[in-house]
Amino acid sequence: MSDERFDQDLRSVLQDDAPRDVPDELRREVADIPSTYPAGRARPIWRQPIPLWIGGLAAAALVIAIGVWRLGPLLSTDVGASPTPLPTVGPSATASSVAIASPSIAPSASPSVAPSPSPSSSPAVVACVAADLEARILGWQGAAGSRIADVEINNTSARPCLVRGTPGLQLVDANDVVLLDSATAGPSGQAHAAPPDPSFELAPGGHLRTEVQASNYCGPNATLPIHIDFDLPAGGGKVKATPASGVSSDEAVPPCMGSTAGTIAMNGWRK
């Protein structure tokens, strides 16, 4: 390669192929280098013809030098600097070490429930009266000189009521003729309630049972059917016990046992 061609290639590398940020001062110095030497002057030894590969190697070295000059400031900032530690990722927080802020939910105010009004004192259960009760004669059976009726009373009202004490009793025929009357026995045969007498509460539809014994009737022939009247204590009225369906009164009138007065009594209420 001739010197002139070498100079042109070198200028091309420095002016056209060099990096764009080469200082202008360096570009001007390269541009001022004369492409040829004045005639008659001795050409320096370094300008003597040299092999092509040495020229190419020199051009490459110059490009590398310029690149190092450009990157030098950037590389120098990291020289001797401690490496920036990478952020360390700690172990996952366990559920026990991390308090999870759950939203605080205020308990909804429970609706105020008005206290149930205290039930008014239920009215006291009062004594049964004749209008509350219905009575039936369930059957008759005979005994020596006496007749015994099996009687049931029922509460037919819509309220409970109390039965207590001993009612007055009468054995009455179909013409309302009184055949026997417990009152003839004196105060013990009249309607009464003594302190020791039990009290029976009858719910609506409830019933009580008793046996009534009639003895020694010596009067005129009675007209059948026979019924029994219960005169309740404390002015409760009179309950008429009539024969139930299918019950005969043929055995209802007791036989005459002599000149003594006849009697009628009951043995108390039971459920």
XYZ file of N, CA and C in Angstrom:
813
model
N 0.868 -1.176 0.000
C 0.000 0.000 0.000
C 0.900 1.219 0.000
N 0.513 2.260 -0.772
C 1.298 3.494 -0.808
C 1.026 4.316 0.409
N 1.930 5.285 0.659
C 1.737 6.138 1.846
C 0.473 6.953 1.714
N 0.217 7.407 0.480
C -0.979 8.226 0.315
C -2.243 7.434 0.623
N -2.280 6.194 0.156
C -3.476 5.362 0.432
C -3.621 5.088 1.918
N -2.505 4.892 2.605
C -2.549 4.636 4.049
C -3.111 5.840 4.796
N -2.597 7.042 4.347
C -3.083 8.251 5.005
C -4.580 8.422 4.795
N -5.054 8.137 3.604
C -6.493 8.276 3.346
C -7.315 7.305 4.214
N -6.816 6.065 4.306
C -7.552 5.076 5.140
C -7.584 5.486 6.588
N -6.410 6.014 7.040
C -6.352 6.409 8.444
C -7.292 7.570 8.708
N -7.327 8.526 7.777
C -8.223 9.641 7.958
C -9.697 9.173 7.932
N -9.963 8.238 7.044
C -11.337 7.726 6.977
C -11.760 7.098 8.290
N -10.818 6.333 8.903
C -11.140 5.678 10.192
C -11.388 6.710 11.255
N -10.481 7.751 11.294
C -10.577 8.740 12.360
C -11.751 9.681 12.151
N -12.073 9.993 10.883
C -13.112 10.983 10.648
C -14.485 10.364 10.453
N -14.516 9.234 9.711
C -15.837 8.674 9.390
C -16.257 7.528 10.292
N -15.277 6.663 10.655
C -15.644 5.457 11.433
C -15.419 5.624 12.914
N -14.801 6.718 13.317
C -14.558 6.899 14.751
C -15.877 7.121 15.474
N -15.882 6.900 16.738
C -17.112 7.157 17.504
C -17.515 8.600 17.377
N -18.799 8.865 17.489
C -19.345 10.205 17.280
C -18.962 11.184 18.375
N -18.559 10.672 19.545
C -18.259 11.592 20.653
C -16.764 11.837 20.808
N -15.927 11.585 19.714
C -14.493 11.933 19.766
C -14.391 13.446 19.843
N -13.560 13.991 20.720
C -13.471 15.458 20.870
C -13.107 16.115 19.550
N -13.669 17.297 19.386
C -13.409 18.067 18.145
C -11.937 18.439 18.001
N -11.278 18.668 19.111
C -9.847 19.049 19.055
C -9.015 17.953 18.431
N -9.321 16.667 18.824
C -8.584 15.548 18.259
C -8.879 15.402 16.767
N -10.135 15.622 16.391
C -10.477 15.528 14.969
C -9.698 16.586 14.166
N -9.574 17.818 14.707
C -8.869 18.879 13.980
C -7.391 18.566 13.818
N -6.796 18.000 14.894
C -5.366 17.670 14.791
C -5.126 16.625 13.709
N -6.025 15.642 13.627
C -5.868 14.617 12.590
C -6.055 15.229 11.219
N -7.019 16.154 11.110
C -7.272 16.760 9.792
C -6.114 17.609 9.317
N -5.347 18.179 10.282
C -4.235 19.055 9.897
C -3.000 18.293 9.430
N -2.987 16.997 9.618
C -1.795 16.233 9.173
C -1.749 16.258 7.665
N -0.661 16.714 7.048
C -0.600 16.764 5.569
C -0.585 15.389 4.976
N -1.289 15.269 3.843
C -1.368 13.965 3.195
C -0.073 13.606 2.472
N 0.671 14.544 2.062
C 1.959 14.277 1.375
C 3.004 15.204 1.926
N 4.184 14.918 1.768
C 5.301 15.731 2.245
C 5.855 16.540 1.108
N 6.425 17.726 1.409
C 6.988 18.569 0.329
C 8.072 17.820 -0.428
N 8.124 18.161 -1.662
C 9.118 17.485 -2.510
C 10.531 17.808 -2.029
N 11.320 16.886 -2.075
C 12.737 17.064 -1.730
C 13.044 16.778 -0.292
N 11.958 16.726 0.574
C 12.247 16.440 1.979
C 12.325 14.946 2.150
N 13.213 14.579 3.021
C 13.377 13.136 3.286
C 12.174 12.629 4.053
N 11.650 11.544 3.634
C 10.493 10.949 4.335
C 11.001 10.229 5.563
N 10.373 10.500 6.733
C 10.824 9.798 7.952
C 10.711 8.310 7.762
N 11.437 7.679 8.637
C 11.454 6.220 8.510
C 10.094 5.606 8.760
N 9.345 6.252 9.682
C 8.022 5.651 9.980
C 7.049 5.823 8.829
N 7.457 6.725 7.793
C 6.622 6.913 6.639
C 7.067 6.047 5.488
N 8.090 5.227 5.722
C 8.523 4.332 4.676
C 7.439 3.292 4.427
N 7.377 2.753 3.239
C 6.339 1.739 2.948
C 6.424 0.591 3.962
N 5.277 0.228 4.463
C 5.190 -0.867 5.445
C 4.161 -1.881 4.934
N 4.287 -3.058 5.442
C 3.331 -4.072 4.980
C 1.889 -3.681 5.314
N 0.954 -4.219 4.523
C -0.472 -3.895 4.692
C -1.021 -4.328 6.042
N -0.592 -5.499 6.537
C -1.171 -5.987 7.800
C -0.771 -5.136 8.971
N 0.457 -4.502 8.873
C 0.868 -3.641 9.993
C 0.011 -2.385 10.000
N -0.319 -1.841 8.826
C -1.182 -0.666 8.798
C -2.557 -0.944 9.361
N -3.118 -2.081 8.973
C -4.447 -2.436 9.512
C -4.424 -2.612 11.015
N -3.339 -3.256 11.499
C -3.238 -3.475 12.941
C -3.136 -2.155 13.677
N -2.397 -1.209 13.095
C -2.256 0.098 13.732
C -3.598 0.813 13.783
N -4.372 0.760 12.692
C -5.687 1.410 12.683
C -6.608 0.812 13.734
N -6.587 -0.542 13.856
C -7.437 -1.197 14.864
C -7.045 -0.794 16.258
N -5.686 -0.673 16.487
C -5.226 -0.291 17.828
C -5.688 1.101 18.166
N -5.696 2.006 17.150
C -6.130 3.362 17.400
C -7.613 3.420 17.760
N -8.406 2.635 17.059
C -9.851 2.593 17.373
C -10.082 2.089 18.783
N -9.316 1.022 19.180
C -9.472 0.470 20.536
C -9.084 1.501 21.574
N -7.982 2.279 21.273
C -7.528 3.295 22.225
C -8.594 4.348 22.424
N -9.220 4.769 21.338
C -10.292 5.770 21.449
C -11.459 5.224 22.261
N -11.769 3.939 22.015
C -12.868 3.348 22.791
C -12.570 3.292 24.264
N -11.302 2.924 24.596
C -10.926 2.877 26.018
C -11.005 4.257 26.629
N -10.568 5.301 25.820
C -10.635 6.675 26.335
C -12.074 7.091 26.611
N -12.972 6.608 25.750
C -14.397 6.962 25.931
C -15.016 6.270 27.140
N -14.665 4.999 27.324
C -15.281 4.220 28.415
C -14.534 4.323 29.719
N -13.368 4.969 29.681
C -12.559 5.026 30.899
C -13.292 5.584 32.097
N -13.948 6.763 31.965
C -14.620 7.332 33.151
C -15.657 6.398 33.729
N -16.325 5.670 32.813
C -17.363 4.769 33.352
C -16.753 3.618 34.112
N -15.618 3.077 33.575
C -15.000 1.936 34.251
C -14.322 2.347 35.532
N -13.820 3.588 35.572
C -13.073 4.004 36.761
C -13.974 4.162 37.955
N -15.259 4.413 37.744
C -16.150 4.618 38.889
C -16.366 3.354 39.663
N -16.180 2.189 39.022
C -16.430 0.923 39.715
C -15.178 0.315 40.286
N -13.982 0.925 39.979
C -12.733 0.327 40.436
C -12.602 0.546 41.934
N -12.353 -0.504 42.655
C -12.161 -0.406 44.097
C -13.440 -0.245 44.883
N -14.569 -0.100 44.215
C -15.824 0.087 44.960
C -16.329 -1.255 45.439
N -16.867 -1.196 46.580
C -17.428 -2.440 47.136
C -18.632 -2.838 46.319
N -18.756 -4.101 46.051
C -19.929 -4.527 45.275
C -21.208 -4.227 46.029
N -22.147 -3.734 45.282
C -23.434 -3.429 45.930
C -24.112 -4.726 46.331
N -24.362 -4.838 47.607
C -24.998 -6.107 48.030
C -26.387 -6.235 47.445
N -26.657 -7.444 47.039
C -27.990 -7.699 46.525
C -28.977 -7.692 47.683
N -30.153 -7.216 47.406
C -31.143 -7.233 48.506
C -31.418 -8.659 48.924
N -31.323 -8.826 50.204
C -31.569 -10.167 50.751
C -33.058 -10.347 51.005
N -33.497 -11.498 50.695
C -34.914 -11.819 50.914
C -34.999 -12.662 52.160
N -35.597 -12.127 53.155
C -35.697 -12.843 54.433
C -36.631 -14.013 54.324
N -36.541 -14.888 55.284
C -37.464 -16.039 55.287
C -38.894 -15.562 55.380
N -39.729 -16.332 54.805
C -41.143 -15.972 54.826
C -41.601 -15.838 56.259
N -42.365 -14.817 56.468
C -42.882 -14.624 57.822
C -43.912 -15.695 58.118
N -43.787 -16.284 59.262
C -44.751 -17.310 59.655
C -46.008 -16.651 60.159
N -47.065 -17.436 60.138
C -48.346 -16.881 60.554
C -48.318 -16.438 61.996
N -47.452 -17.129 62.820
C -47.428 -16.779 64.235
C -46.691 -15.496 64.506
N -45.729 -15.088 63.560
C -44.921 -13.901 63.800
C -45.487 -12.668 63.148
N -46.452 -12.806 62.299
C -47.020 -11.663 61.593
C -48.440 -11.478 62.069
N -48.694 -10.312 62.587
C -50.049 -10.038 63.036
C -50.866 -9.563 61.858
N -51.862 -10.290 61.530
C -52.707 -9.934 60.400
C -53.789 -9.009 60.921
N -53.784 -7.827 60.366
C -54.757 -6.848 60.856
C -56.085 -7.128 60.199
N -56.864 -7.884 60.857
C -58.184 -8.144 60.315
C -59.070 -6.960 60.629
N -59.945 -6.639 59.701
C -60.804 -5.482 59.948
C -61.629 -5.694 61.187
N -61.628 -4.680 61.997
C -62.389 -4.774 63.232
C -63.849 -4.544 62.922
N -64.621 -5.554 63.138
C -66.038 -5.462 62.838
C -66.776 -5.324 64.153
N -67.358 -4.218 64.319
C -68.091 -4.023 65.564
C -69.325 -4.883 65.546
N -69.544 -5.617 66.625
C -70.746 -6.456 66.637
C -71.990 -5.606 66.493
N -72.807 -6.078 65.605
C -74.027 -5.320 65.392
C -74.863 -5.366 66.644
N -75.412 -4.259 66.928
C -76.213 -4.188 68.145
C -77.429 -5.072 67.981
N -77.525 -6.004 68.885
C -78.668 -6.888 68.800
C -79.928 -6.083 69.043
N -80.926 -6.374 68.254
C -82.147 -5.593 68.411
C -82.664 -5.719 69.822
N -82.986 -4.570 70.337
C -83.477 -4.589 71.703
C -84.825 -5.275 71.721
N -84.871 -6.281 72.501
C -86.112 -7.039 72.601
C -86.840 -6.561 73.838
N -87.957 -6.041 73.590
C -88.731 -5.566 74.738
C -89.092 -6.746 75.600
N -88.883 -6.610 76.883
C -89.225 -7.728 77.760
C -90.688 -8.081 77.621
N -90.909 -9.354 77.606
C -92.281 -9.804 77.492
C -93.064 -9.301 78.690
N -94.181 -8.777 78.410
C -94.963 -8.307 79.549
C -95.261 -9.463 80.468
N -95.051 -9.214 81.711
C -95.311 -10.284 82.671
C -96.779 -10.643 82.595
N -96.989 -11.945 82.448
C -98.390 -12.336 82.302
C -99.201 -11.873 83.501
N -100.335 -11.337 83.175
C -101.182 -10.892 84.273
C -101.572 -12.097 85.092
N -101.684 -11.843 86.324
C -102.030 -12.934 87.222
C -103.307 -13.579 86.723
N -103.185 -14.887 86.455
C -104.370 -15.582 85.988
C -105.430 -15.531 87.079
N -106.635 -15.344 86.659
C -107.701 -15.248 87.676
C -107.748 -16.505 88.516
N -107.996 -16.308 89.769
C -108.063 -17.448 90.685
C -109.182 -18.397 90.255
N -108.881 -19.680 90.377
C -109.881 -20.684 90.029
C -110.944 -20.673 91.117
N -112.170 -20.526 90.691
C -113.272 -20.413 91.644
C -114.033 -21.730 91.699
N -114.939 -21.807 92.669
C -115.730 -23.027 92.848
C -116.684 -23.223 91.681
N -116.877 -24.492 91.336
C -117.824 -24.813 90.269
C -119.243 -24.512 90.751
N -120.049 -24.056 89.784
C -121.481 -23.865 90.065
C -122.266 -24.817 89.175
N -123.554 -24.904 89.434
C -124.380 -25.880 88.719
C -124.325 -25.677 87.210
N -124.176 -24.407 86.757
C -124.161 -24.147 85.319
C -122.895 -24.688 84.662
N -121.845 -24.974 85.468
C -120.588 -25.482 84.891
C -120.598 -26.997 84.735
N -121.541 -27.680 85.376
C -121.435 -29.127 85.518
C -122.612 -29.855 84.884
N -122.324 -31.086 84.533
C -123.344 -32.016 84.044
C -123.099 -33.349 84.742
N -124.178 -34.031 85.203
C -124.022 -35.267 85.971
C -124.851 -36.388 85.346
N -124.301 -37.632 85.453
C -124.984 -38.804 84.909
C -124.900 -39.957 85.916
N -125.982 -40.738 85.930
C -125.971 -41.980 86.706
C -125.526 -43.089 85.754
N -124.341 -43.676 86.040
C -123.780 -44.687 85.141
C -124.337 -46.085 85.424
N -124.964 -46.286 86.563
C -125.500 -47.609 86.857
C -125.940 -47.697 88.320
N -126.754 -48.743 88.604
C -127.243 -49.019 89.957
C -126.854 -50.450 90.328
N -126.615 -50.617 91.573
C -126.390 -51.960 92.093
C -127.071 -52.068 93.467
N -127.520 -53.319 93.793
C -128.256 -53.523 95.035
C -127.373 -54.022 96.153
N -127.765 -53.743 97.345
C -127.120 -54.234 98.562
C -128.241 -54.526 99.567
N -127.879 -55.077 100.712
C -128.903 -55.438 101.699
C -129.651 -54.204 102.175
N -130.914 -54.037 101.686
C -131.751 -52.903 102.083
C -131.331 -51.594 101.445
N -130.379 -51.542 100.520
C -129.896 -50.280 99.944
C -129.719 -50.420 98.436
N -129.607 -49.239 97.789
C -129.282 -49.158 96.384
C -128.116 -48.146 96.234
N -127.148 -48.541 95.391
C -125.949 -47.698 95.244
C -125.843 -47.274 93.771
N -125.747 -45.957 93.566
C -125.633 -45.391 92.214
C -124.183 -44.949 91.973
N -123.696 -45.288 90.786
C -122.362 -44.832 90.357
C -122.578 -43.556 89.535
N -122.067 -42.408 90.043
C -122.361 -41.107 89.449
C -121.060 -40.443 88.973
N -121.177 -39.763 87.830
C -120.045 -38.997 87.298
C -120.511 -37.575 87.009
N -119.668 -36.576 87.393
C -119.944 -35.181 87.024
C -118.828 -34.686 86.101
N -119.189 -33.824 85.148
C -118.242 -33.310 84.162
C -118.306 -31.782 84.124
N -117.126 -31.166 83.889
C -117.066 -29.719 83.707
C -117.321 -29.418 82.233
N -118.454 -28.852 81.925
C -118.819 -28.555 80.547
C -118.551 -27.087 80.190
N -117.953 -26.328 81.087
C -117.668 -24.917 80.810
C -116.308 -24.779 80.117
N -115.970 -23.537 79.762
C -114.696 -23.267 79.096
C -113.635 -22.820 80.085
N -113.893 -22.907 81.366
C -112.909 -22.490 82.370
C -112.766 -23.577 83.420
N -111.591 -23.615 84.067
C -111.465 -24.586 85.155
C -112.242 -24.095 86.377
N -112.612 -25.039 87.183
C -113.317 -24.691 88.414
C -113.029 -25.755 89.476
N -113.400 -25.442 90.711
C -113.078 -26.303 91.850
C -114.337 -26.953 92.401
N -114.179 -28.232 92.744
C -115.228 -28.968 93.446
C -114.677 -29.340 94.813
N -115.388 -28.933 95.845
C -114.889 -29.178 97.201
C -116.069 -29.336 98.151
N -115.873 -30.225 99.124
C -116.900 -30.407 100.162
C -117.946 -31.449 99.794
N -119.016 -31.450 100.585
C -120.072 -32.454 100.446
C -121.385 -31.751 100.107
N -121.967 -32.114 98.946
C -123.255 -31.494 98.604
C -124.411 -32.147 99.369
N -125.538 -31.449 99.424
C -126.771 -32.074 99.894
C -127.330 -32.977 98.800
N -128.010 -34.113 99.185
C -128.454 -35.116 98.214
C -129.969 -35.358 98.363
N -130.606 -35.625 97.223
C -132.021 -35.990 97.202
C -132.239 -37.060 96.128
N -133.041 -38.063 96.504
C -133.453 -39.082 95.535
C -134.856 -38.679 95.074
N -135.013 -38.470 93.746
C -136.212 -37.846 93.220
C -136.759 -38.716 92.079
N -138.131 -38.842 92.028
C -138.718 -39.616 90.942
C -139.035 -38.714 89.753
N -139.696 -39.312 88.727
C -139.957 -38.588 87.487
C -140.921 -37.430 87.691
N -141.729 -37.431 88.777
C -142.677 -36.352 89.078
C -142.093 -35.335 90.053
N -140.808 -35.389 90.221
C -140.070 -34.493 91.115
C -140.492 -34.675 92.575
N -140.953 -35.837 92.912
C -141.263 -36.165 94.308
C -139.968 -36.604 94.966
N -139.627 -35.956 96.091
C -138.394 -36.283 96.803
C -138.670 -37.540 97.611
N -137.976 -38.628 97.316
C -138.142 -39.884 98.013
C -137.280 -39.931 99.264
N -136.046 -39.489 99.156
C -135.121 -39.453 100.288
C -134.348 -38.131 100.249
N -134.055 -37.538 101.424
C -133.366 -36.258 101.498
C -132.312 -36.344 102.595
N -131.047 -36.018 102.254
C -129.962 -36.101 103.233
C -130.125 -35.086 104.346
N -130.888 -34.013 104.121
C -131.051 -32.969 105.133
C -131.759 -33.490 106.375
N -132.517 -34.601 106.268
C -133.228 -35.144 107.425
C -132.264 -35.677 108.475
N -130.984 -35.855 108.071
C -129.984 -36.357 109.019
C -129.382 -35.232 109.838
N -129.833 -34.004 109.628
C -129.287 -32.885 110.377
C -128.187 -32.171 109.599
N -127.389 -31.358 110.311
C -126.354 -30.552 109.644
C -125.381 -31.394 108.839
N -125.092 -32.589 109.256
C -124.132 -33.410 108.524
C -124.640 -33.772 107.145
N -125.973 -33.726 106.951
C -126.531 -34.073 105.659
C -126.758 -32.879 104.773
N -126.487 -31.676 105.271
C -126.658 -30.472 104.461
C -125.360 -30.162 103.687
N -125.492 -29.366 102.656
C -124.306 -29.021 101.860
C -123.298 -28.294 102.734
N -122.069 -28.755 102.732
C -121.040 -28.126 103.561
C -119.652 -28.448 103.006
N -118.677 -27.645 103.420
C -117.273 -27.883 103.074
C -116.468 -27.630 104.331
N -115.849 -28.651 104.847
C -115.046 -28.553 106.058
C -113.576 -28.361 105.669
N -112.759 -27.762 106.605
C -111.337 -27.525 106.286
C -110.602 -28.769 105.798
N -110.865 -29.942 106.364
C -110.089 -31.098 105.862
C -110.513 -31.605 104.496
N -111.651 -31.130 103.959
C -112.146 -31.665 102.696
C -111.181 -31.333 101.547
N -110.873 -32.308 100.705
C -109.997 -32.028 99.564
C -110.713 -31.170 98.536
N -109.874 -30.463 97.717
C -110.392 -29.617 96.646
C -109.935 -30.202 95.321
N -110.862 -30.345 94.402
C -110.565 -30.926 93.093
C -110.747 -29.854 92.020
N -109.675 -29.639 91.247
C -109.770 -28.684 90.134
C -110.138 -29.442 88.878
N -111.236 -28.982 88.276
C -111.705 -29.612 87.045
C -111.394 -28.694 85.862
N -110.523 -29.183 84.960
C -110.294 -28.457 83.717
C -111.520 -28.622 82.834
N -111.668 -27.785 81.820
C -112.786 -27.989 80.898
C -112.772 -29.420 80.344
N -113.863 -30.104 80.486
C -113.952 -31.501 80.061
C -113.549 -32.484 81.139
N -113.022 -32.000 82.268
C -112.624 -32.907 83.338
C -113.838 -33.475 84.080
N -113.608 -34.557 84.789
C -114.726 -35.210 85.490
C -114.295 -35.760 86.841
N -115.294 -36.009 87.704
C -115.114 -36.647 89.010
C -116.154 -37.745 89.147
N -115.843 -38.700 90.026
C -116.765 -39.821 90.274
C -117.092 -39.888 91.769
N -118.240 -40.483 92.060
C -118.624 -40.759 93.441
C -119.690 -41.867 93.461
N -119.956 -42.416 94.640
C -121.043 -43.402 94.815
C -122.056 -42.821 95.819
N -123.312 -42.955 95.458
C -124.404 -42.475 96.318
C -125.221 -43.692 96.776
N -125.382 -43.778 98.072
C -126.115 -44.930 98.644
C -127.452 -44.439 99.232
N -128.540 -45.069 98.741
C -129.895 -44.762 99.242
C -130.418 -45.985 99.998
N -131.037 -45.744 101.191
C -131.475 -46.872 102.026
C -132.866 -46.589 102.628
N -133.700 -47.695 102.734
C -134.945 -47.700 103.500
C -135.948 -46.633 103.048
N -136.510 -46.918 101.848
C -137.583 -46.040 101.421
C -138.901 -46.758 101.689
N -139.775 -46.103 102.472
C -141.039 -46.725 102.839
C -142.245 -45.894 102.382
N -142.064 -45.039 101.382
C -143.150 -44.174 100.916
C -143.929 -44.792 99.785
N -144.783 -43.952 99.138
C -145.595 -44.432 98.038
C -144.732 -44.880 96.850
N -145.329 -45.587 95.955
C -144.590 -46.043 94.785
C -144.063 -44.840 93.973
N -142.841 -44.982 93.592
C -142.182 -43.893 92.850
C -142.408 -44.075 91.357
N -142.395 -42.952 90.650
C -142.540 -42.960 89.200
C -141.134 -42.913 88.593
N -140.888 -43.874 87.753
C -139.574 -43.947 87.108
C -139.524 -43.026 85.878
N -138.352 -42.614 85.441
C -137.009 -42.913 85.973
C -136.687 -42.077 87.211
N -135.714 -42.548 87.938
C -135.247 -41.908 89.162
C -133.971 -41.103 88.856
N -133.878 -39.952 89.497
C -132.645 -39.160 89.360
C -132.190 -38.689 90.732
N -130.984 -38.147 90.799
C -130.395 -37.664 92.054
C -130.009 -36.200 91.869
N -130.414 -35.361 92.842
C -130.037 -33.950 92.835
C -128.860 -33.729 93.790
N -127.869 -32.982 93.291
C -126.707 -32.595 94.099
C -126.813 -31.082 94.379
N -126.973 -30.725 95.655
C -127.059 -29.325 96.044
C -125.656 -28.873 96.489
N -124.975 -28.074 95.675
C -123.568 -27.736 95.898
C -123.409 -26.792 97.092
N -122.247 -26.923 97.810
C -121.980 -26.023 98.936
C -121.855 -24.569 98.481
N -121.979 -23.659 99.447
C -121.789 -22.222 99.234
C -122.713 -21.669 98.175
N -123.947 -22.220 98.095
C -124.936 -21.676 97.172
C -124.589 -21.905 95.722
N -123.876 -22.976 95.418
C -123.460 -23.234 94.045
C -124.567 -23.715 93.142
N -125.746 -24.027 93.673
C -126.851 -24.473 92.847
C -127.000 -25.982 92.880
N -128.002 -26.449 92.169
C -128.372 -27.860 92.188
C -128.081 -28.490 90.831
N -127.344 -29.625 90.877
C -126.980 -30.370 89.669
C -127.821 -31.637 89.651
N -128.510 -31.883 88.542
C -129.403 -33.041 88.400
C -128.685 -34.149 87.649
N -128.486 -35.310 88.337
C -127.838 -36.472 87.725
C -128.912 -37.408 87.217
N -129.034 -37.541 85.899
C -130.032 -38.397 85.293
C -129.380 -39.686 84.808
N -130.158 -40.746 84.593
C -129.583 -41.985 84.110
C -128.935 -41.806 82.735
N -127.749 -42.382 82.593
C -127.083 -42.372 81.294
C -127.847 -43.275 80.345
N -127.526 -43.151 79.063
C -128.218 -43.947 78.061
C -128.063 -45.428 78.383
N -129.182 -46.141 78.401
C -129.178 -47.576 78.637
C -129.220 -47.961 80.100
N -129.254 -46.999 80.991
C -129.267 -47.311 82.433
C -130.732 -47.319 82.911
N -131.158 -48.431 83.537
C -132.524 -48.586 84.025
C -132.650 -48.092 85.454
N -133.864 -47.631 85.807
C -134.137 -47.182 87.178
C -134.908 -48.238 87.963
N -135.049 -49.451 87.410
C -135.827 -50.474 88.084
C -135.263 -50.809 89.458
N -133.985 -50.715 89.599
C -133.345 -51.035 90.872
C -132.931 -49.770 91.635
N -133.502 -48.613 91.265
C -133.073 -47.360 91.851
C -133.735 -47.073 93.195
N -134.929 -47.599 93.463
C -135.650 -47.286 94.702
C -135.345 -48.384 95.719
N -134.771 -48.018 96.899
C -134.436 -49.035 97.892
C -135.707 -49.603 98.573
N -135.644 -50.840 99.074
C -136.806 -51.424 99.759
C -137.017 -50.801 101.149
N -138.222 -50.977 101.674
C -138.529 -50.488 103.013
C -138.027 -51.496 104.032
N -137.261 -51.013 105.010
C -136.646 -51.878 106.005
C -137.244 -51.651 107.404
N -138.349 -50.997 107.556
C -138.955 -50.769 108.855
C -139.355 -49.331 109.027
N -139.637 -49.014 110.282
C -140.180 -47.699 110.621
C -139.116 -46.615 110.747
N -137.861 -46.971 110.643
C -136.803 -45.971 110.746
C -136.786 -45.106 109.502
N -136.234 -43.907 109.627
C -136.168 -42.977 108.491
C -135.155 -43.456 107.469
N -135.506 -43.185 106.224
C -134.589 -43.550 105.169
C -133.374 -42.577 105.086
N -132.330 -42.976 104.462
C -131.118 -42.141 104.349
C -130.583 -42.164 102.924
N -129.805 -41.122 102.624
C -129.056 -41.024 101.355
C -127.744 -40.289 101.647
N -126.648 -40.844 101.175
C -125.327 -40.263 101.454
C -124.350 -40.649 100.318
N -123.229 -39.970 100.310
C -122.177 -40.268 99.317
C -120.866 -40.489 100.043
N -119.966 -41.177 99.381
C -118.671 -41.501 100.023
C -117.523 -40.589 99.593
N -117.799 -39.419 99.016
C -116.757 -38.477 98.647
C -116.408 -38.527 97.155
N -115.755 -37.433 96.676
C -115.380 -37.336 95.270
C -114.014 -38.013 95.041
N -113.855 -38.523 93.832
C -112.574 -39.088 93.424
C -112.427 -38.880 91.924
N -111.200 -38.861 91.484
C -110.943 -38.750 90.044
C -110.840 -40.127 89.413
